mmCIF file of C-alpha atoms in Angstrom:
data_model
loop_
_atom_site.group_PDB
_atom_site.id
_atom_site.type_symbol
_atom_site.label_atom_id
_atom_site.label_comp_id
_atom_site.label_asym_id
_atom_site.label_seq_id
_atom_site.Cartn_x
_atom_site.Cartn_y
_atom_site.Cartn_z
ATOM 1 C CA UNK A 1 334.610 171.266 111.018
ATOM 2 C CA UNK A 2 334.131 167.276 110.626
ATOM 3 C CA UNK A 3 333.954 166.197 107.752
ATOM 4 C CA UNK A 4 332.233 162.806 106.529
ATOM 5 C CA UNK A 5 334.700 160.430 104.418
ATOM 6 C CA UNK A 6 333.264 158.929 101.421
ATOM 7 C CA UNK A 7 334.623 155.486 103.208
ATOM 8 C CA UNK A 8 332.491 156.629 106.484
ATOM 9 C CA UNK A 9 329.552 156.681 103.996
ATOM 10 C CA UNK A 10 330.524 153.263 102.443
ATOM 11 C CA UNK A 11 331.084 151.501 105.852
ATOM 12 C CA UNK A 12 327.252 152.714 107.434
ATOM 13 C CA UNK A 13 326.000 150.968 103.497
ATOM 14 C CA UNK A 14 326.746 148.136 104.682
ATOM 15 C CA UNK A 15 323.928 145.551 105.752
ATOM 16 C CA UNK A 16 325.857 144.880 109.099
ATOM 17 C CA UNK A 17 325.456 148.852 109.955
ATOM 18 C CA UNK A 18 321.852 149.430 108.703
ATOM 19 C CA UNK A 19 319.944 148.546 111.702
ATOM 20 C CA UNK A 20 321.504 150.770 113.525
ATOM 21 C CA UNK A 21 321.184 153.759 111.213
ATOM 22 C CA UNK A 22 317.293 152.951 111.283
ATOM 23 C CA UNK A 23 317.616 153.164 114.354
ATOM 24 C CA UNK A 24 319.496 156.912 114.509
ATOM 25 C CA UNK A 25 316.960 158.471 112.184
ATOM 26 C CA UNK A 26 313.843 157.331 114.140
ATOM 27 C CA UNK A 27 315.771 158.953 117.331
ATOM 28 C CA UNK A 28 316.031 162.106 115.131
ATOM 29 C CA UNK A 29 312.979 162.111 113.793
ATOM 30 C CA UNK A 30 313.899 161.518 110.165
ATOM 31 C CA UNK A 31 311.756 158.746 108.000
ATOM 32 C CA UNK A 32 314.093 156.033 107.789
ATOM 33 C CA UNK A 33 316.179 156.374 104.019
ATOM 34 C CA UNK A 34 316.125 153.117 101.963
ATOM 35 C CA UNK A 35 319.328 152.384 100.346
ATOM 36 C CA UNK A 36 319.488 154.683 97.428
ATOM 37 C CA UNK A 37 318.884 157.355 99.585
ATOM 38 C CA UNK A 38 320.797 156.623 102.134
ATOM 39 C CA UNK A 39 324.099 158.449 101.643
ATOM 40 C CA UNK A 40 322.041 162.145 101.612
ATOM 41 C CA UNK A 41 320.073 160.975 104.535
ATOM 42 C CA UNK A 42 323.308 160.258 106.265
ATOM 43 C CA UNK A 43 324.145 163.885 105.743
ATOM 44 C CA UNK A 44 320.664 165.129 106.518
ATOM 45 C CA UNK A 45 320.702 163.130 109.750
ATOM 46 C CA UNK A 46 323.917 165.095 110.919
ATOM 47 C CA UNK A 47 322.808 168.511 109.984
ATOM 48 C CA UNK A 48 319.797 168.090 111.472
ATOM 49 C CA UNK A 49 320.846 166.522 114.780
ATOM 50 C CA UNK A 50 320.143 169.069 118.016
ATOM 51 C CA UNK A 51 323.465 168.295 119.175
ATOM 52 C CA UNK A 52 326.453 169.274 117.365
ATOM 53 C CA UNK A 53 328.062 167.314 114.095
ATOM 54 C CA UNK A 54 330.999 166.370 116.515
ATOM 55 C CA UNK A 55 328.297 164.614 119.336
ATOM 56 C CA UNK A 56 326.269 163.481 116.372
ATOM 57 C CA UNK A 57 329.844 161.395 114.746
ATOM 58 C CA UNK A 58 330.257 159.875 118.031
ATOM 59 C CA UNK A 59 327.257 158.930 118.655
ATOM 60 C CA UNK A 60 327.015 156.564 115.399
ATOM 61 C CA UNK A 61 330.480 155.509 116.244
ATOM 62 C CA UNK A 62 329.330 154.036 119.176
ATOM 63 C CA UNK A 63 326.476 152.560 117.787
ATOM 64 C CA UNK A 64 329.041 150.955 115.504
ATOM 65 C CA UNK A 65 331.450 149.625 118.521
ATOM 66 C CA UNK A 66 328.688 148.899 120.284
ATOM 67 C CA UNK A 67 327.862 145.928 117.978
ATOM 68 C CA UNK A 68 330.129 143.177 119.906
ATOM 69 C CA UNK A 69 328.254 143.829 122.806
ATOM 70 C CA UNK A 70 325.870 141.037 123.185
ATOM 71 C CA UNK A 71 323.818 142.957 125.311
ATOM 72 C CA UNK A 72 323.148 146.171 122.994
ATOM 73 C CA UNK A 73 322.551 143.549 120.334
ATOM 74 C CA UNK A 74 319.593 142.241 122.008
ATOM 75 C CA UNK A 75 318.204 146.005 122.656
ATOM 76 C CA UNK A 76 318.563 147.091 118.760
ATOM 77 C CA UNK A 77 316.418 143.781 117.812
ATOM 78 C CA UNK A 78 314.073 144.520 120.788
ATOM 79 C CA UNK A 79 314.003 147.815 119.718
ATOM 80 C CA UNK A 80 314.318 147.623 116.044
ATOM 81 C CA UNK A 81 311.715 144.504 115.572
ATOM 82 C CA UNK A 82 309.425 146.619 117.848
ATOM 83 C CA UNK A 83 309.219 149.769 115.204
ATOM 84 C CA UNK A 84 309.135 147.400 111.985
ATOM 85 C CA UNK A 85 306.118 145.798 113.446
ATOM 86 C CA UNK A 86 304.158 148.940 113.166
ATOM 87 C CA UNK A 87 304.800 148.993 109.162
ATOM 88 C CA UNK A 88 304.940 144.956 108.534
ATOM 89 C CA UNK A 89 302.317 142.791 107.264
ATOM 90 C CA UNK A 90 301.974 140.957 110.359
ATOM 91 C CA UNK A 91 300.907 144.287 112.318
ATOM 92 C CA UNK A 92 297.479 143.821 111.912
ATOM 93 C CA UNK A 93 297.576 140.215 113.104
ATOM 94 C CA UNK A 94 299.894 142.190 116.550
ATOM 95 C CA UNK A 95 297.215 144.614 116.297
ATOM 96 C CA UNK A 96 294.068 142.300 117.070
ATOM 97 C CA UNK A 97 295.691 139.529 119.003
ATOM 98 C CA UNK A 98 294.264 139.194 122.668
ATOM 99 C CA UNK A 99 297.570 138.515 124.911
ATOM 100 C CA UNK A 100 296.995 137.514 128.439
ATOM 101 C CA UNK A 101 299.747 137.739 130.316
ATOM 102 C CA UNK A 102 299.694 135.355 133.321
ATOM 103 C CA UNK A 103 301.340 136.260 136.661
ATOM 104 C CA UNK A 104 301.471 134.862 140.257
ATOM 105 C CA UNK A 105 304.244 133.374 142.837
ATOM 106 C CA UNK A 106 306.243 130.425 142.305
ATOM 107 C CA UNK A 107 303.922 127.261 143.182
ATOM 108 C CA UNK A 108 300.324 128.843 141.901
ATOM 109 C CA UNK A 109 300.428 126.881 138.402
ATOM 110 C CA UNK A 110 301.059 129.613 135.928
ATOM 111 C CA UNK A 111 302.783 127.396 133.469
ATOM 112 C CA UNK A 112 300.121 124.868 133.753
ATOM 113 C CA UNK A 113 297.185 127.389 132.787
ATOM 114 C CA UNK A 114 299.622 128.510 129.757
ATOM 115 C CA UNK A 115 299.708 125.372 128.931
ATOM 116 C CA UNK A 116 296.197 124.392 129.401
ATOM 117 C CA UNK A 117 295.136 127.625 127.636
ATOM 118 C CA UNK A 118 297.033 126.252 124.671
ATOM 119 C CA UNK A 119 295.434 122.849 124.893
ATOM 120 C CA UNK A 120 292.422 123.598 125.453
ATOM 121 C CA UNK A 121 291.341 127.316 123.698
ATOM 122 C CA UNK A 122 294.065 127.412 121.144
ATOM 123 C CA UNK A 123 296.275 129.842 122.419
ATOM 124 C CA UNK A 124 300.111 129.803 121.510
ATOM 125 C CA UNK A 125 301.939 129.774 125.143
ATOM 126 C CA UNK A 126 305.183 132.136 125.744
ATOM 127 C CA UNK A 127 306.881 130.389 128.879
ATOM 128 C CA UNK A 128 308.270 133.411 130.597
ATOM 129 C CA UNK A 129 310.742 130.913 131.788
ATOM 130 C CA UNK A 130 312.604 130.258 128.913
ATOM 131 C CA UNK A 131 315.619 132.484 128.617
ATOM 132 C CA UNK A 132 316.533 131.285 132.142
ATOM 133 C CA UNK A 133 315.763 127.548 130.808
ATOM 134 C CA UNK A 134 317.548 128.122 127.684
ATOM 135 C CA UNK A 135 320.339 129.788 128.796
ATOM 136 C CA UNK A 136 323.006 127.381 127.855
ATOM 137 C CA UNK A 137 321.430 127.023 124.502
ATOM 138 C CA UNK A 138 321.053 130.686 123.190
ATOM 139 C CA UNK A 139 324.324 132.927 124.294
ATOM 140 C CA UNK A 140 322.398 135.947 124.972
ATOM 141 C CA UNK A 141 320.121 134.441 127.003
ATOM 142 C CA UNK A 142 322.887 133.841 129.433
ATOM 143 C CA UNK A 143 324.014 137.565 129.158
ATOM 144 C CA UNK A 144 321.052 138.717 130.214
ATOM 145 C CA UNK A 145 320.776 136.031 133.127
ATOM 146 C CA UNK A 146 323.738 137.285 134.225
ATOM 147 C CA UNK A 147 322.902 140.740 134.021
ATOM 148 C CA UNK A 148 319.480 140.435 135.843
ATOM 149 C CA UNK A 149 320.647 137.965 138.472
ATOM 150 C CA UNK A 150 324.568 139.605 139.334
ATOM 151 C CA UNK A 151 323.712 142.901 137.966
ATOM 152 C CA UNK A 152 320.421 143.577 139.071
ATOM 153 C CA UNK A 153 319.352 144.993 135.683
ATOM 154 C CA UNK A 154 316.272 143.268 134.907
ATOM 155 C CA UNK A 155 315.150 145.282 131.936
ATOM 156 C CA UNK A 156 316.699 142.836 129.150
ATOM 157 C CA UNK A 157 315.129 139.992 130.397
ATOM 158 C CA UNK A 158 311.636 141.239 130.398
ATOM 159 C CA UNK A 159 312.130 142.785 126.761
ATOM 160 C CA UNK A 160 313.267 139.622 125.912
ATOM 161 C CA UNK A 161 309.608 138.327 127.012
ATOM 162 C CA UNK A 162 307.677 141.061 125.562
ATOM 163 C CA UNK A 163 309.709 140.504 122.085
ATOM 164 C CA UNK A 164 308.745 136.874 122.833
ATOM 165 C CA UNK A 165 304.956 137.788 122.611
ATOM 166 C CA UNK A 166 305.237 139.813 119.958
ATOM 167 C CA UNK A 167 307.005 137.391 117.693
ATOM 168 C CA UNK A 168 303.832 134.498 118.840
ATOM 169 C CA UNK A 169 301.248 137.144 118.478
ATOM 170 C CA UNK A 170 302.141 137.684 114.544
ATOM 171 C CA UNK A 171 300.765 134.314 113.663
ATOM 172 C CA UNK A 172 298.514 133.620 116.794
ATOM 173 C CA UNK A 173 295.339 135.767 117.409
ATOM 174 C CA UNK A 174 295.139 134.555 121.001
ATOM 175 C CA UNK A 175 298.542 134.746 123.315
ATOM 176 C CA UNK A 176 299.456 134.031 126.972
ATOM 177 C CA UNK A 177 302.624 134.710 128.420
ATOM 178 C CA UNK A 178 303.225 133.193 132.035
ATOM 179 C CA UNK A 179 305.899 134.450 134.521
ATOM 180 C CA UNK A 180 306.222 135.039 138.066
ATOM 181 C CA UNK A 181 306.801 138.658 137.505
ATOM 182 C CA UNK A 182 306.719 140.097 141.377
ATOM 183 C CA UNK A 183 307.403 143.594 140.704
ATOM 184 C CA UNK A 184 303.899 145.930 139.315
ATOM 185 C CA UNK A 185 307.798 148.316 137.479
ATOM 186 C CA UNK A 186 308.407 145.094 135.821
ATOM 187 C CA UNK A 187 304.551 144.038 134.361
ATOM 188 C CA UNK A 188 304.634 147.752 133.574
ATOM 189 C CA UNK A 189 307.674 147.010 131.233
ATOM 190 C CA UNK A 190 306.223 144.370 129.812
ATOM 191 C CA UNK A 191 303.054 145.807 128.697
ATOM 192 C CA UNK A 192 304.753 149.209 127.452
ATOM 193 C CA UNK A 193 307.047 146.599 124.967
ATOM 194 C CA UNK A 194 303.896 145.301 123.866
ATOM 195 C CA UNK A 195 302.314 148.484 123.280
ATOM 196 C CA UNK A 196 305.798 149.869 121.358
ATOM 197 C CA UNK A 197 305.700 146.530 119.271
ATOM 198 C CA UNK A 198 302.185 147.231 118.215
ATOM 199 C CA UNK A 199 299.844 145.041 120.388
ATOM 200 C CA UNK A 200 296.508 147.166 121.329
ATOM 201 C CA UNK A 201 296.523 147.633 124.956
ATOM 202 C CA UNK A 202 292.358 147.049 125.110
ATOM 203 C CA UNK A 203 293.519 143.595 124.096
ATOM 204 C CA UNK A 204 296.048 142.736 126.703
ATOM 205 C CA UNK A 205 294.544 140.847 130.379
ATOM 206 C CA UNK A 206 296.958 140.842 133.046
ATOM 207 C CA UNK A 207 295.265 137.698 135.503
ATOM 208 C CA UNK A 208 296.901 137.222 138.718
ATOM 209 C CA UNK A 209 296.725 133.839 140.552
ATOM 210 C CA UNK A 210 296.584 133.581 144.115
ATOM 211 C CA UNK A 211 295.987 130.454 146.005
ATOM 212 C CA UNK A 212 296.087 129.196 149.738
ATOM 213 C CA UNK A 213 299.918 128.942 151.354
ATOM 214 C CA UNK A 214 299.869 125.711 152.353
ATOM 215 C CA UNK A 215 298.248 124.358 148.862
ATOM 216 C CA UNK A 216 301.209 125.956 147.031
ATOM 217 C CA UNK A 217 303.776 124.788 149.560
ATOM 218 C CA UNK A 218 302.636 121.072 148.848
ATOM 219 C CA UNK A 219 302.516 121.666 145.086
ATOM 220 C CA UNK A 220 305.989 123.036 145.278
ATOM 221 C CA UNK A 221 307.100 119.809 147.320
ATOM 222 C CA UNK A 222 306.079 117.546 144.813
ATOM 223 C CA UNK A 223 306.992 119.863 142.013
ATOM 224 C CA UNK A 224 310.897 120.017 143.507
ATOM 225 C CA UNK A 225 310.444 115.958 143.645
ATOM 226 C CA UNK A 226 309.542 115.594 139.891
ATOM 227 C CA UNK A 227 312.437 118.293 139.122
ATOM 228 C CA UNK A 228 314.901 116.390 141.133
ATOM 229 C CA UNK A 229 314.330 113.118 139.882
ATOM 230 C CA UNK A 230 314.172 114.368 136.308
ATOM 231 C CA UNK A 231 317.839 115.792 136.646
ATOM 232 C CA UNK A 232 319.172 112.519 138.562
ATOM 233 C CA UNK A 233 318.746 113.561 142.244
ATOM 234 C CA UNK A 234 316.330 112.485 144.782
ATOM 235 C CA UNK A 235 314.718 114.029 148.107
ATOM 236 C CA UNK A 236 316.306 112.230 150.315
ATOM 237 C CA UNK A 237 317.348 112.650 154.070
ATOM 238 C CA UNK A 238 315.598 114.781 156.548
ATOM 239 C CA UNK A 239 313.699 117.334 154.067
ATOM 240 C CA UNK A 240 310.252 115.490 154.625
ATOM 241 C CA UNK A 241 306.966 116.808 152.663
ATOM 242 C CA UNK A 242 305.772 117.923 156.210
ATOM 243 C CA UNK A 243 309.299 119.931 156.798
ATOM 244 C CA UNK A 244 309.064 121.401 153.420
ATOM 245 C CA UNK A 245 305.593 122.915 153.604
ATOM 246 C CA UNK A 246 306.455 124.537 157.640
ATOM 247 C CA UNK A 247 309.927 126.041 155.609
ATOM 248 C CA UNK A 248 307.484 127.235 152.811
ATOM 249 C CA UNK A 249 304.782 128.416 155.001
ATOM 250 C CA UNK A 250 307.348 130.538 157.590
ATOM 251 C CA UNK A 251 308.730 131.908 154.464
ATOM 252 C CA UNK A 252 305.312 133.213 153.092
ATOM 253 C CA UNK A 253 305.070 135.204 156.534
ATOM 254 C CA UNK A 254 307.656 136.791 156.434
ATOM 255 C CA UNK A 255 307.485 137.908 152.917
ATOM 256 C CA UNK A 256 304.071 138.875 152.903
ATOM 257 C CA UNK A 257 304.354 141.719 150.525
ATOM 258 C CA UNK A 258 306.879 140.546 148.270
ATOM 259 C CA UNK A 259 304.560 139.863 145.449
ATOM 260 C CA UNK A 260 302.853 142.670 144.043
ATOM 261 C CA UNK A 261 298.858 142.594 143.481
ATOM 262 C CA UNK A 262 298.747 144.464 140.259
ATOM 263 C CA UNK A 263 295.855 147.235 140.087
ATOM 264 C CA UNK A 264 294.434 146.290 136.628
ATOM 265 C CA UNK A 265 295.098 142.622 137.286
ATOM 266 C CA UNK A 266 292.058 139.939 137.423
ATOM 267 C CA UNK A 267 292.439 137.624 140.789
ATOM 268 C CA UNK A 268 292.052 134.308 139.765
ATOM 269 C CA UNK A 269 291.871 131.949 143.455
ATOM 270 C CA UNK A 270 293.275 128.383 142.276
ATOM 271 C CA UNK A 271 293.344 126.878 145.716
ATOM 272 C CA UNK A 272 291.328 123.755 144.687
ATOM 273 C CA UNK A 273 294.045 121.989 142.935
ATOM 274 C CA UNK A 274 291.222 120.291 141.050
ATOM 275 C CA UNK A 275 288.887 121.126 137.888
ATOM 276 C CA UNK A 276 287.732 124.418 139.374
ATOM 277 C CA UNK A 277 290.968 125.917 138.289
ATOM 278 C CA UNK A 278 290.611 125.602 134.879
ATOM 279 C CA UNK A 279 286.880 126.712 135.448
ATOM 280 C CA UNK A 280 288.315 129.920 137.331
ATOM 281 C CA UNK A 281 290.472 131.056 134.697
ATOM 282 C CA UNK A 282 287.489 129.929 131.578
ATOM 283 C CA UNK A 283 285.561 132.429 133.904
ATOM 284 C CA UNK A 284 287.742 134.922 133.995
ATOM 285 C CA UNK A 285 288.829 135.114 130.127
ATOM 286 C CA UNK A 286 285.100 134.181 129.072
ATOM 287 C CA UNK A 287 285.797 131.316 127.690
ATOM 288 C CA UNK A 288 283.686 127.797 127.768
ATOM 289 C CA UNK A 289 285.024 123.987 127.263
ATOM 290 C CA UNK A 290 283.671 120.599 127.907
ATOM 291 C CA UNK A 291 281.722 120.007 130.973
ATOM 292 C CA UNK A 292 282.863 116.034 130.514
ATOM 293 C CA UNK A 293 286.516 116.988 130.924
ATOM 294 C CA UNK A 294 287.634 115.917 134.105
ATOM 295 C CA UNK A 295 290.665 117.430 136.086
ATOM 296 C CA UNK A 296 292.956 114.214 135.734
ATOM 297 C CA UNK A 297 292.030 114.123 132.204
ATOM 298 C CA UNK A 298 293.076 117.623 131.217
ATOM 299 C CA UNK A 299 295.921 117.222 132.931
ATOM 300 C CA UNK A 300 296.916 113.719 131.504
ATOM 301 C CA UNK A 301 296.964 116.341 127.914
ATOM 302 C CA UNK A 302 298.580 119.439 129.708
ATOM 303 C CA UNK A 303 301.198 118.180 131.932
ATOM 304 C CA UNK A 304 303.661 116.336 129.367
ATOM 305 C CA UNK A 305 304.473 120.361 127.698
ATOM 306 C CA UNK A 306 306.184 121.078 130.917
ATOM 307 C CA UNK A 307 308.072 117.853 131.420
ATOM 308 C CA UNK A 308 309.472 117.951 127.949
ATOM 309 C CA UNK A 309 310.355 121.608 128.772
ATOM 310 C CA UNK A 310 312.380 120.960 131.807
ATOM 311 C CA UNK A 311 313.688 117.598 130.051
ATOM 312 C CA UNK A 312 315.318 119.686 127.691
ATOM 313 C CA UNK A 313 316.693 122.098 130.467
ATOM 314 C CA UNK A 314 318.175 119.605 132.785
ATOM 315 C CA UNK A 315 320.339 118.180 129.268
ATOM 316 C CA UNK A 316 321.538 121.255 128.055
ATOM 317 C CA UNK A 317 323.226 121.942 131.344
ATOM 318 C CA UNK A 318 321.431 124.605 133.168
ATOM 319 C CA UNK A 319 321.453 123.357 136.553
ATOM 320 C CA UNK A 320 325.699 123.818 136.724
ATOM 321 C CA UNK A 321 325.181 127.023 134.654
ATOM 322 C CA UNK A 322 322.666 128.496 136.833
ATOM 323 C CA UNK A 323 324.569 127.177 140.154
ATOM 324 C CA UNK A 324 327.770 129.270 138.606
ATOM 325 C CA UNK A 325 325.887 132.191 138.478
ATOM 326 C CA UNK A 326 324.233 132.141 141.954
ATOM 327 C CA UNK A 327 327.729 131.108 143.512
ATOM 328 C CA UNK A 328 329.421 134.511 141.831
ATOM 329 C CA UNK A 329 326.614 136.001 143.263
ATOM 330 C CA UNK A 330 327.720 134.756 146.487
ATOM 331 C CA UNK A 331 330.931 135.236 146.559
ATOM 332 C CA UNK A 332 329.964 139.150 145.246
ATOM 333 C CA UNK A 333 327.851 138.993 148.393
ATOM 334 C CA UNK A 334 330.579 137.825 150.643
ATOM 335 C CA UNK A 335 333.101 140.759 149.386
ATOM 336 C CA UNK A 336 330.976 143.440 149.632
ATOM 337 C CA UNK A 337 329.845 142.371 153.616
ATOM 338 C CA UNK A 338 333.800 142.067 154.169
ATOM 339 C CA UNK A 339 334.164 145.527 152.898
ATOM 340 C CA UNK A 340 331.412 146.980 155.317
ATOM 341 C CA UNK A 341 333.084 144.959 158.088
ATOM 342 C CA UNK A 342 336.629 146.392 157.275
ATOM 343 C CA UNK A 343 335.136 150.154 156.843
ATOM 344 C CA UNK A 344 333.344 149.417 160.401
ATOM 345 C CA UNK A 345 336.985 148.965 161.850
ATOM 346 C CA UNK A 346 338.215 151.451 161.029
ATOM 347 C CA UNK A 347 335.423 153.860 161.771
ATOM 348 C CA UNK A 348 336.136 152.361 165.268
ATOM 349 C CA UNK A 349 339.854 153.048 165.614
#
């Protein structure tokens, strides 16, 4: 039989250990033991396991060794932050908070509603963007780029922006998150963190922007003009506005589908590029401003949040970061189609 050392006991005491063993009893359905009961609960938790003590021993073993990996870090705070919201003080504030959670392709002016929203009706704004943005600046943010974008395993990174919400919504009562999420799998993630972290799912508004191709091809033009110059390149040579928007708009086509309509979503048109965009999404969320407010004025106020955003992007070194990613991804890309080449050959001979 195994038995438990009184140093096994001593090492899961310690405060690097105890998230962990939070975490085992919730799995096992115990209450979670505060210190002074810990050592009994320890027992309590391996006679009562439905697997047997040997499974049990490993299991919190590899909860233990599983602490250098970045990666399983990030899920126990997901996680672990989500269940201690439910028992905090700041539940309630989780609890009430209305979260909209912005979505819509590249080009449609998500970020700019978050930001307006914030502006304008006091919400706090969660850029979905940031732990691509800040990748060079927070280490796990660059694990789970890397996991996402080589990997394919996208589930950290929308956590990551659910925990995101979460943390805002315990001192905000109103919360919008904005990100180009294209998948309904991946919104559906997103929204079940929110839930598990203790946000009321009557409260949460999923609005989905659409707007005209050729609108968000110019928007994108200039957009990739202000990016470029920002970061110390230009648009120069051949790639004309005119060239950019035909490369855009033959794109579109042939990705029709690729962005999901969401079946609870509200459809938000923003084609206007002008003051009726702001009025679309008022009208959508109920909400009322300023009738004197012109377009060019809100976005004199707006505008700046963004460009101090990707300011602080372009210095910390994300575009070599994120070009060091997507060139591993190429070269991944370029192996695999040489393998399925080579096994061709020789399916041949």
């Amino acid at each position: 039989m195994l038995a438990i050392s009184s140093d096994d006991v001593v090492t899961l005491l310690t405060e690097k250990f105890m998230l962990n063993l939070k975490k085992y009893c919730v799995l096992t359905s115990l209450q979670v033991p505060d210190a002074a009961a810990l050592g009994s609960s320890l027992i309590k938790v391996v006679k009562t396991c439905s697997h047997n003590i040997k499974t049990a021993s490993s299991k919190a073993s590899k909860y233990i060794t599983q602490q250098q990996n970045p990666i399983h870090q990030i899920s126990i705070k997901i996680d672990n932050e989500a269940a201690m919201n439910t028992t905090s003080d700041k539940y309630a504030t989780i609890k009430s908070a209305q979260i909209v959670y912005v979505i819509g392709p590249g080009g449609t002016g998500k970020t700019l509603t978050g930001d307006y929203m914030q502006v304008m009706h006091g919400y706090h704004h969660v850029d979905g963007d940031i732990p691509l943005k800040h990748m060079c600046l927070v280490p796990e943010y660059k694990v789970i780029a890397e996991k996402w974008i080589i990997e394919g395993d996208w589930a950290p990174f929308y956590s990551e922006l659910a925990r995101l919400t979460l943390e805002a919504a315990k001192d905000n009562e109103r919360v919008v998150l904005s990100h180009a999420t294209d998948k309904n799998d991946h919104r559906d993630h997103v929204i079940k963190k929110l839930i598990e972290g203790g946000a009321n799912e009557d409260n949460i508004i999923i609005i989905q922007l659409t707007i005209d191709p050729r609108v968000k091809a110019r928007g994108l033009y200039h957009r990739a003009a202000r990016m470029a110059e920002q970061s110390g390149m230009t648009m120069t040579g051949e790639m004309t506005e005119g060239k950019f928007i035909d490369m855009n708009l033959e794109y579109e086509a042939a990705n029709a589908d690729a962005f999901e309509v969401h079946p609870k979503a509200i459809l938000v048109d923003i084609s206007g590029r002008d003051v009726t965009h702001f009025d679309n999404v008022d009208k959508a969320l109920g909400l009322t401003r300023s009738n004197e407010l012109t377009y060019e004025s809100i976005c004199d106020k707006v505008k700046p949040i963004d460009e101090a955003r990707d300011k602080k992007m372009f210095e910390s070194g994300y575009m070599e970061a994120i070009a060091d990613v997507l060139s591993r991804v190429e070269a991944i890309q370029r192996s695999s189609l040489a393998i399925e080449e080579g096994d061709g050959d020789d399916e041949k001979k």
